[in-house]
Tab-separated table of C-alpha atoms and ligand atoms in Angstrom:
chain	number	residue	atom	x	y	z
A	925	MET	CA	136.601	92.068	85.755
A	926	SER	CA	136.431	89.072	87.910
A	927	LYS	CA	137.422	85.667	86.864
A	928	ARG	CA	135.227	83.712	84.418
A	929	LYS	CA	132.166	82.274	86.059
A	930	SER	CA	131.293	78.627	86.053
A	931	PRO	CA	127.758	77.451	85.577
A	932	GLU	CA	127.458	76.547	89.358
A	933	ASP	CA	128.367	80.418	90.025
A	934	LEU	CA	125.406	81.579	88.128
A	935	ARG	CA	122.525	83.388	90.043
A	936	SER	CA	119.993	81.035	88.407
A	937	PHE	CA	121.705	77.901	89.635
A	938	ARG	CA	120.076	78.409	93.031
A	939	TRP	CA	116.569	78.361	91.554
A	940	PHE	CA	117.114	75.468	89.125
A	941	GLY	CA	120.198	73.550	90.095
A	942	ALA	CA	119.886	72.843	93.760
A	943	LYS	CA	118.310	69.786	95.424
A	944	ASP	CA	116.095	71.571	97.838
A	945	LEU	CA	112.246	71.768	97.945
A	946	ARG	CA	112.241	75.296	96.466
A	947	SER	CA	114.305	74.157	93.385
A	948	PHE	CA	111.830	71.170	92.846
A	949	GLY	CA	108.989	73.768	92.640
A	950	HIS	CA	111.062	75.879	90.198
A	951	ARG	CA	111.895	72.979	87.826
A	952	SER	CA	108.376	71.554	88.064
A	953	ARG	CA	107.215	74.989	86.712
A	954	LEU	CA	109.791	74.769	83.922
A	955	TYR	CA	108.440	71.515	82.880
A	956	GLN	CA	104.845	72.978	83.081
A	957	MET	CA	105.965	75.511	80.323
A	958	GLY	CA	107.111	72.698	78.044
A	959	TYR	CA	110.832	72.994	78.765
A	960	ASP	CA	113.000	70.136	79.922
A	961	GLN	CA	115.821	70.389	82.510
A	962	GLN	CA	118.639	70.022	80.002
A	963	GLU	CA	117.279	73.120	78.145
A	964	ILE	CA	118.152	75.198	81.082
A	965	ALA	CA	120.950	73.116	82.931
A	966	ALA	CA	124.301	75.147	83.275
A	967	LYS	CA	122.821	77.861	81.122
A	968	PRO	CA	122.745	81.616	81.980
A	969	VAL	CA	119.156	82.812	82.093
A	970	ILE	CA	118.907	86.187	80.149
A	971	ALA	CA	116.049	88.587	81.033
A	972	ILE	CA	114.936	90.545	77.955
A	973	ILE	CA	113.251	93.515	79.424
A	974	ASN	CA	110.739	94.553	76.669
A	975	THR	CA	109.202	97.958	76.502
A	976	TRP	CA	107.045	97.205	73.557
A	977	SER	CA	103.212	98.086	73.656
A	978	ASP	CA	100.429	98.226	71.098
A	979	ILE	CA	100.331	101.894	71.622
A	980	ASN	CA	103.941	102.887	71.408
A	981	PRO	CA	104.932	103.478	67.707
A	982	CYS	CA	108.510	104.013	68.562
A	983	HIS	CA	108.719	100.500	69.930
A	984	ALA	CA	106.354	98.709	67.572
A	985	HIS	CA	109.255	96.411	66.288
A	986	LEU	CA	110.445	95.380	69.679
A	987	ARG	CA	108.212	92.236	69.881
A	988	ALA	CA	110.178	91.069	66.829
A	989	ARG	CA	113.434	92.179	68.096
A	990	ALA	CA	112.932	90.296	71.301
A	991	GLU	CA	112.519	87.246	69.228
A	992	GLU	CA	115.723	87.962	67.360
A	993	VAL	CA	117.489	88.711	70.717
A	994	LYS	CA	116.237	85.237	71.780
A	995	ARG	CA	117.767	83.697	68.741
A	996	GLY	CA	121.096	85.124	69.651
A	997	VAL	CA	120.759	83.897	73.365
A	998	TRP	CA	119.778	80.304	72.289
A	999	GLN	CA	122.641	80.047	69.746
A	1000	ALA	CA	125.128	81.247	72.374
A	1001	GLY	CA	123.892	78.656	75.024
A	1002	GLY	CA	121.767	80.822	77.103
A	1003	PHE	CA	118.056	80.509	78.269
A	1004	PRO	CA	116.072	83.650	77.214
A	1005	VAL	CA	113.046	84.966	79.174
A	1006	GLU	CA	111.073	87.911	78.046
A	1007	LEU	CA	109.825	90.162	80.935
A	1008	PRO	CA	107.413	92.963	79.630
A	1009	ALA	CA	107.817	96.375	81.202
A	1010	MET	CA	105.984	99.658	81.040
A	1011	SER	CA	106.374	101.198	77.538
A	1012	LEU	CA	105.981	104.999	78.074
A	1013	ALA	CA	105.112	106.171	74.609
A	1014	GLU	CA	105.899	109.947	74.492
A	1015	THR	CA	103.161	110.816	72.142
A	1016	TYR	CA	100.472	109.189	74.178
A	1017	VAL	CA	101.302	109.044	77.838
A	1018	LYS	CA	99.743	111.998	79.747
A	1019	PRO	CA	100.191	114.353	81.399
A	1020	THR	CA	103.923	113.689	80.676
A	1021	THR	CA	106.095	110.634	80.401
A	1022	MET	CA	108.610	112.330	82.964
A	1023	LEU	CA	106.218	111.331	85.689
A	1024	TYR	CA	106.933	107.715	85.089
A	1025	ARG	CA	110.743	107.548	84.252
A	1026	ASN	CA	111.666	106.616	87.937
A	1027	PHE	CA	108.467	104.348	88.093
A	1028	LEU	CA	109.879	102.394	84.970
A	1029	ALA	CA	113.299	102.531	86.598
A	1030	MET	CA	111.887	100.808	89.691
A	1031	GLU	CA	109.931	98.338	87.668
A	1032	VAL	CA	113.059	97.340	85.722
A	1033	GLU	CA	115.138	97.105	88.981
A	1034	GLU	CA	112.371	94.731	90.523
A	1035	LEU	CA	111.889	92.631	87.528
A	1036	ILE	CA	115.579	91.823	87.386
A	1037	ARG	CA	116.132	91.636	91.167
A	1038	SER	CA	113.025	89.268	91.805
A	1039	HIS	CA	113.439	86.824	88.885
A	1040	PRO	CA	116.089	84.079	88.435
A	1041	VAL	CA	118.216	85.767	85.954
A	1042	ASP	CA	121.875	86.134	85.288
A	1043	GLY	CA	122.205	88.803	82.528
A	1044	VAL	CA	119.837	91.490	81.086
A	1045	VAL	CA	118.959	92.772	77.708
A	1046	LEU	CA	117.061	96.143	77.685
A	1047	LEU	CA	114.913	96.822	74.607
A	1048	ALA	CA	114.016	100.683	74.722
A	1049	GLY	CA	114.694	103.879	72.993
A	1050	CYS	CA	111.641	106.302	73.194
A	1051	ASP	CA	112.691	109.272	75.316
A	1052	LYS	CA	112.407	108.301	78.960
A	1053	THR	CA	112.745	104.623	78.303
A	1054	THR	CA	116.506	104.702	77.841
A	1055	PRO	CA	117.454	106.360	81.067
A	1056	ALA	CA	114.769	104.508	83.024
A	1057	THR	CA	115.661	101.134	81.991
A	1058	ILE	CA	119.252	101.869	82.424
A	1059	MET	CA	118.872	103.328	85.861
A	1060	GLY	CA	116.952	100.212	86.879
A	1061	ALA	CA	119.789	97.901	85.624
A	1062	ILE	CA	122.485	99.923	87.270
A	1063	GLN	CA	120.807	99.299	90.592
A	1064	VAL	CA	121.082	95.594	90.371
A	1065	ASP	CA	124.413	95.632	88.333
A	1066	LEU	CA	124.126	92.237	86.583
A	1067	PRO	CA	125.694	92.003	83.101
A	1068	THR	CA	123.484	94.095	80.922
A	1069	ILE	CA	123.399	95.145	77.191
A	1070	PHE	CA	121.079	97.811	75.812
A	1071	VAL	CA	119.450	97.339	72.494
A	1072	PRO	CA	118.372	100.694	71.189
A	1073	ALA	CA	115.114	100.949	69.383
A	1074	GLY	CA	116.756	102.873	66.537
A	1075	PRO	CA	115.457	105.927	64.690
A	1076	MET	CA	112.574	105.721	62.138
A	1077	LEU	CA	112.857	106.645	58.487
A	1078	ARG	CA	113.175	110.116	57.363
A	1079	GLY	CA	109.658	111.882	56.906
A	1080	ASN	CA	108.650	112.597	53.535
A	1081	TYR	CA	106.423	115.292	52.012
A	1082	ARG	CA	106.403	115.523	48.189
A	1083	GLY	CA	109.997	114.543	47.982
A	1084	GLN	CA	111.097	116.854	50.813
A	1085	PRO	CA	112.346	115.258	54.060
A	1086	LEU	CA	110.522	116.051	57.155
A	1087	GLY	CA	111.935	115.876	60.607
A	1088	SER	CA	110.063	114.643	63.813
A	1089	GLY	CA	109.038	117.621	66.061
A	1090	SER	CA	110.625	120.504	64.499
A	1091	ASP	CA	108.713	120.407	61.218
A	1092	VAL	CA	105.513	119.976	63.016
A	1093	TRP	CA	105.867	123.298	64.618
A	1094	LYS	CA	107.158	124.910	61.444
A	1095	TYR	CA	104.235	123.701	59.182
A	1096	TRP	CA	101.617	124.199	61.793
A	1097	ALA	CA	102.591	127.923	61.819
A	1098	GLU	CA	102.480	127.950	58.127
A	1099	LYS	CA	99.006	126.428	58.195
A	1100	GLU	CA	97.774	128.850	60.825
A	1101	ALA	CA	99.105	131.616	58.740
A	1102	GLY	CA	97.142	130.229	55.763
A	1103	LYS	CA	100.173	129.405	53.615
A	1104	ILE	CA	99.465	125.646	53.271
A	1105	THR	CA	96.240	123.986	52.587
A	1106	GLU	CA	94.316	121.271	54.541
A	1107	LEU	CA	95.245	118.755	51.823
A	1108	GLN	CA	98.942	119.656	52.192
A	1109	TRP	CA	98.756	119.344	55.959
A	1110	SER	CA	97.032	116.074	55.784
A	1111	GLU	CA	99.839	114.768	53.457
A	1112	MET	CA	102.338	115.801	56.015
A	1113	GLU	CA	100.354	113.968	58.691
A	1114	ARG	CA	100.784	110.840	56.778
A	1115	GLY	CA	104.362	111.453	55.635
A	1116	ILE	CA	106.075	112.624	58.886
A	1117	ALA	CA	106.403	109.185	60.683
A	1118	ARG	CA	106.910	106.582	57.895
A	1119	SER	CA	108.063	103.535	59.869
A	1120	TYR	CA	108.373	102.323	63.386
A	1121	GLY	CA	111.311	103.705	65.458
A	1122	THR	CA	112.216	106.747	67.414
A	1123	CYS	CA	112.041	110.299	66.308
A	1124	MET	CA	114.768	110.873	63.634
A	1125	THR	CA	115.890	114.317	64.703
A	1126	MET	CA	118.542	114.761	67.448
A	1127	GLY	CA	115.821	114.903	70.044
A	1128	THR	CA	115.953	113.192	73.322
A	1129	ALA	CA	115.480	109.604	71.996
A	1130	SER	CA	118.518	109.918	69.555
A	1131	THR	CA	120.580	111.693	72.194
A	1132	MET	CA	119.934	109.191	74.987
A	1133	THR	CA	120.546	106.076	72.996
A	1134	ALA	CA	123.732	107.673	71.634
A	1135	LEU	CA	124.839	108.347	75.221
A	1136	ALA	CA	124.081	104.840	76.361
A	1137	ASP	CA	126.115	103.702	73.327
A	1138	THR	CA	129.128	105.953	74.330
A	1139	LEU	CA	128.759	104.786	77.907
A	1140	GLY	CA	129.590	101.354	76.601
A	1141	LEU	CA	126.274	99.682	77.145
A	1142	CYS	CA	125.534	98.629	73.469
A	1143	LEU	CA	127.341	96.857	70.700
A	1144	PRO	CA	129.402	99.757	69.535
A	1145	GLY	CA	127.566	101.973	67.060
A	1146	ALA	CA	124.247	100.160	67.524
A	1147	SER	CA	122.346	103.363	68.347
A	1148	ALA	CA	122.545	104.868	64.868
A	1149	ILE	CA	120.987	101.828	62.978
A	1150	PRO	CA	117.618	102.789	61.571
A	1151	ALA	CA	114.821	100.721	63.297
A	1152	SER	CA	113.664	99.231	59.956
A	1153	ASP	CA	117.082	98.539	58.615
A	1154	ALA	CA	117.892	94.636	58.412
A	1155	GLY	CA	121.045	95.563	60.279
A	1156	HIS	CA	118.848	96.294	63.310
A	1157	SER	CA	117.554	92.580	63.520
A	1158	ARG	CA	121.175	91.450	63.170
A	1159	MET	CA	122.329	93.790	65.942
A	1160	ALA	CA	119.495	92.434	68.139
A	1161	ALA	CA	120.566	88.855	67.576
A	1162	LEU	CA	124.254	89.698	67.973
A	1163	SER	CA	123.475	91.452	71.398
A	1164	GLY	CA	121.611	88.339	72.485
A	1165	ALA	CA	124.669	86.273	71.626
A	1166	ARG	CA	126.950	88.628	73.427
A	1167	ILE	CA	124.968	88.957	76.694
A	1168	VAL	CA	125.540	85.221	77.396
A	1169	GLU	CA	129.394	85.504	77.335
A	1170	MET	CA	129.293	88.850	79.303
A	1171	VAL	CA	127.644	86.743	82.150
A	1172	PHE	CA	130.399	84.237	82.154
A	1173	GLU	CA	132.959	87.300	82.010
A	1174	ASP	CA	130.860	89.037	84.785
A	1175	LEU	CA	131.167	92.269	82.843
A	1176	LYS	CA	128.754	94.547	84.703
A	1177	PRO	CA	127.459	98.053	84.292
A	1178	SER	CA	129.702	99.008	87.230
A	1179	ASP	CA	132.826	97.941	85.095
A	1180	LEU	CA	131.765	100.259	82.368
A	1181	LEU	CA	130.022	103.227	83.956
A	1182	THR	CA	133.145	105.099	85.122
A	1183	ALA	CA	133.616	109.026	85.708
A	1184	LYS	CA	135.497	108.946	82.375
A	1185	ALA	CA	132.816	107.088	80.533
A	1186	PHE	CA	130.482	109.980	81.581
A	1187	GLU	CA	132.952	112.479	80.447
A	1188	ASN	CA	132.956	110.731	77.107
A	1189	ALA	CA	129.155	110.923	77.160
A	1190	LEU	CA	129.352	114.739	77.833
A	1191	ALA	CA	131.754	115.299	74.979
A	1192	VAL	CA	129.467	113.250	72.540
A	1193	HIS	CA	126.307	115.075	73.753
A	1194	MET	CA	128.154	118.406	72.890
A	1195	ALA	CA	129.371	117.280	69.440
A	1196	MET	CA	125.845	116.019	68.652
A	1197	ALA	CA	124.222	119.272	69.993
A	1198	GLY	CA	122.070	116.694	71.769
A	1199	SER	CA	118.796	117.314	73.511
A	1200	THR	CA	118.763	119.582	76.727
A	1201	ASN	CA	116.763	116.761	78.374
A	1202	ALA	CA	119.993	114.785	78.581
A	1203	MET	CA	121.113	116.950	81.581
A	1204	ILE	CA	118.326	115.492	83.741
A	1205	HIS	CA	118.671	111.962	82.675
A	1206	LEU	CA	122.637	111.849	82.518
A	1207	ILE	CA	122.931	113.325	85.947
A	1208	ALA	CA	120.417	110.711	87.424
A	1209	MET	CA	122.145	107.887	85.777
A	1210	ALA	CA	125.571	109.052	86.933
A	1211	ARG	CA	124.533	109.485	90.392
A	1212	ARG	CA	123.165	105.895	90.342
A	1213	CYS	CA	126.911	104.983	89.524
A	1214	GLY	CA	128.417	107.261	92.415
A	1215	VAL	CA	129.598	109.731	89.693
A	1216	ARG	CA	128.674	113.371	90.475
A	1217	LEU	CA	127.914	115.178	87.391
A	1218	SER	CA	126.708	118.794	87.615
A	1219	LEU	CA	125.457	121.520	85.226
A	1220	GLU	CA	128.983	123.050	85.664
A	1221	ASP	CA	130.300	119.869	83.956
A	1222	PHE	CA	128.215	120.320	81.048
A	1223	ASP	CA	129.164	123.879	80.657
A	1224	ARG	CA	132.810	123.159	81.009
A	1225	MET	CA	132.589	120.380	78.381
A	1226	SER	CA	130.531	122.858	76.094
A	1227	GLU	CA	133.550	125.314	75.945
A	1228	LYS	CA	135.797	122.362	74.874
A	1229	VAL	CA	133.785	120.560	72.358
A	1230	PRO	CA	132.221	122.077	69.055
A	1231	VAL	CA	129.195	120.839	67.302
A	1232	LEU	CA	130.237	118.264	64.668
A	1233	CYS	CA	126.769	116.811	63.779
A	1234	ASN	CA	124.770	118.589	61.215
A	1235	ILE	CA	121.558	117.171	62.407
A	1236	ARG	CA	118.319	118.931	62.914
A	1237	PRO	CA	117.152	120.736	64.843
A	1238	THR	CA	120.704	122.306	65.129
A	1239	GLY	CA	121.806	121.330	61.600
A	1240	ALA	CA	120.333	120.368	58.292
A	1241	PHE	CA	120.119	116.597	58.135
A	1242	LEU	CA	118.272	113.554	59.923
A	1243	MET	CA	119.406	110.425	61.668
A	1244	GLU	CA	119.082	108.287	58.500
A	1245	ASP	CA	121.740	110.530	56.966
A	1246	PHE	CA	123.728	110.186	60.233
A	1247	PHE	CA	123.798	106.506	59.760
A	1248	TYR	CA	124.829	106.641	56.047
A	1249	ALA	CA	127.649	109.167	57.124
A	1250	GLY	CA	129.050	106.380	59.362
A	1251	GLY	CA	127.065	106.862	62.473
A	1252	LEU	CA	128.295	106.956	65.997
A	1253	LEU	CA	131.631	105.266	65.211
A	1254	ALA	CA	132.336	107.959	62.722
A	1255	LEU	CA	131.355	110.601	65.171
A	1256	TRP	CA	133.716	109.115	67.804
A	1257	LYS	CA	136.617	108.862	65.241
A	1258	GLN	CA	136.118	112.799	64.522
A	1259	LEU	CA	136.113	113.504	68.245
A	1260	ALA	CA	138.945	110.996	69.157
A	1261	PRO	CA	141.314	113.586	70.499
A	1262	LEU	CA	138.702	114.690	73.001
A	1263	LEU	CA	137.552	111.174	74.222
A	1264	HIS	CA	139.033	108.752	76.626
A	1265	LEU	CA	139.740	106.035	74.086
A	1266	GLU	CA	140.590	103.382	76.612
A	1267	GLU	CA	137.005	103.316	78.251
A	1268	ARG	CA	135.340	100.038	77.717
A	1269	ASN	CA	132.051	98.937	76.122
A	1270	VAL	CA	130.472	95.523	75.923
A	1271	VAL	CA	132.919	94.117	73.592
A	1272	SER	CA	136.142	96.285	73.417
A	1273	THR	CA	137.019	99.979	73.969
A	1274	ILE	CA	136.087	103.170	72.214
A	1275	GLY	CA	139.621	103.149	70.668
A	1276	GLY	CA	139.154	99.527	69.437
A	1277	ALA	CA	135.479	100.429	68.073
A	1278	ILE	CA	136.847	103.283	65.829
A	1279	GLU	CA	139.964	101.367	64.393
A	1280	HIS	CA	138.152	100.997	61.095
A	1281	ALA	CA	135.652	103.649	61.303
A	1282	GLU	CA	135.330	106.120	58.439
A	1283	VAL	CA	133.313	109.266	57.781
A	1284	HIS	CA	131.417	108.983	54.488
A	1285	LEU	CA	129.539	112.288	54.321
A	1286	PRO	CA	131.823	114.885	55.949
A	1287	ASP	CA	129.101	117.537	55.890
A	1288	VAL	CA	126.981	115.421	58.020
A	1289	ILE	CA	129.556	114.642	60.525
A	1290	ARG	CA	132.245	117.322	60.345
A	1291	PRO	CA	135.800	117.291	61.448
A	1292	LEU	CA	136.940	119.190	64.436
A	1293	ASP	CA	138.631	121.851	62.137
A	1294	ASN	CA	135.308	122.555	60.290
A	1295	PRO	CA	132.518	122.421	62.879
A	1296	VAL	CA	129.014	123.264	62.697
A	1297	ALA	CA	129.296	125.529	65.605
A	1298	GLY	CA	132.473	126.570	67.304
A	1299	ARG	CA	131.284	125.593	70.765
A	1300	GLY	CA	129.122	122.764	72.192
A	1301	GLY	CA	125.356	122.596	71.653
A	1302	THR	CA	124.332	123.531	75.228
A	1303	ALA	CA	124.827	126.478	77.505
A	1304	ILE	CA	124.045	126.783	81.269
A	1305	LEU	CA	122.776	130.124	82.139
A	1306	LYS	CA	122.264	131.633	85.732
A	1307	GLY	CA	120.516	134.624	86.858
A	1308	ASN	CA	117.655	135.852	89.132
A	1309	LEU	CA	115.202	133.626	87.408
A	1310	ALA	CA	117.278	130.600	87.678
A	1311	PRO	CA	119.861	130.838	90.525
A	1312	ASP	CA	120.953	127.453	90.227
A	1313	GLY	CA	121.210	127.429	86.411
A	1314	CYS	CA	119.069	126.729	83.500
A	1315	VAL	CA	119.703	125.239	80.025
A	1316	MET	CA	119.639	126.738	76.531
A	1317	LYS	CA	120.878	125.591	73.033
A	1318	PRO	CA	122.852	128.295	71.328
A	1319	ALA	CA	121.967	128.674	67.627
A	1320	ALA	CA	124.347	127.021	65.285
A	1321	ALA	CA	127.021	129.290	63.480
B	1220	FES	FE1	109.066	108.268	70.755
B	1220	FES	FE2	109.911	110.744	69.875
B	1220	FES	S1	107.966	110.062	70.364
B	1220	FES	S2	111.111	108.934	70.342
């Protein structure tokens, strides 16, 4: 980490603090927006990249969270500016959001690069938005903190929990077989997504936000907080406060995203039986950091790390249960012998973050000697149909 920055070292100082004609223009436009010079003088300008949209249910709360991030930024002595970015709602964007992941990464990169900002807060969570926003931020390498959108509440059908994705296929098959009625199907339709937030199984969203957290980009453990829990708002405000300090400390993604940090992410991915889509995203993120990850690295880690999270689709529970069980910090604690504990995050290290962590529900987050499955949640297969390898999820034991 470099020495502590002074206000004159800030990138935004060139826009707002200089005596030249260009700075005159920037300051006059600040006045136009109703701010006065002392409101920005010597303050880090914090970009809040917001992937909210009216048609993204997973991010419906991010407008409110942006305001909470701003609260934290103002309190810590920063100047927040919200910059909207493409939303990529997994359920609505056609033909597939994957077409737009790199487009969003480029948009985020250019938003950061082209504006007078010193630090970045990323608000995202629905599948592609996590890798995309992080990939964009890696390219610019300004101090960055990731605020994960958080999982939605458990689904509910007549008192039974419903899981995003997996239960849709299951009950669709039952309906097609004539085993459930139109009325029951309609009740499920209204009960499967009960709040804003991302899918609450261990799908791509929960996997990627947990990996971003493990890479050190979040307040530790933030990714497990349900979107509608009041703690999610507190986490957003604290993230806003923390990014201001990170600017002065010059704590950048390149300080956090080391080869060992990616090894930790691989280990957590296996222990969670995370989404197979993580291969595509994690490899792309790593390469932007100059870290070479390959399918063989996933396979190697799969041999070493058992599945500890008893979360659907591999296991029995949902992300809300994972949060009650202690969340990601509890998983790191169980996995500690297999992690690089010295790896840093935006406030401390993995080892520091788990000092007081506890597992409250040991059937949801299992210990290493009683795993859900004896080997990792992902296997790489090679053969004549896929000479370079393809991915499969072995069934849990
Ligand atoms: Fe957004 Fe699943 S549709 S996380």
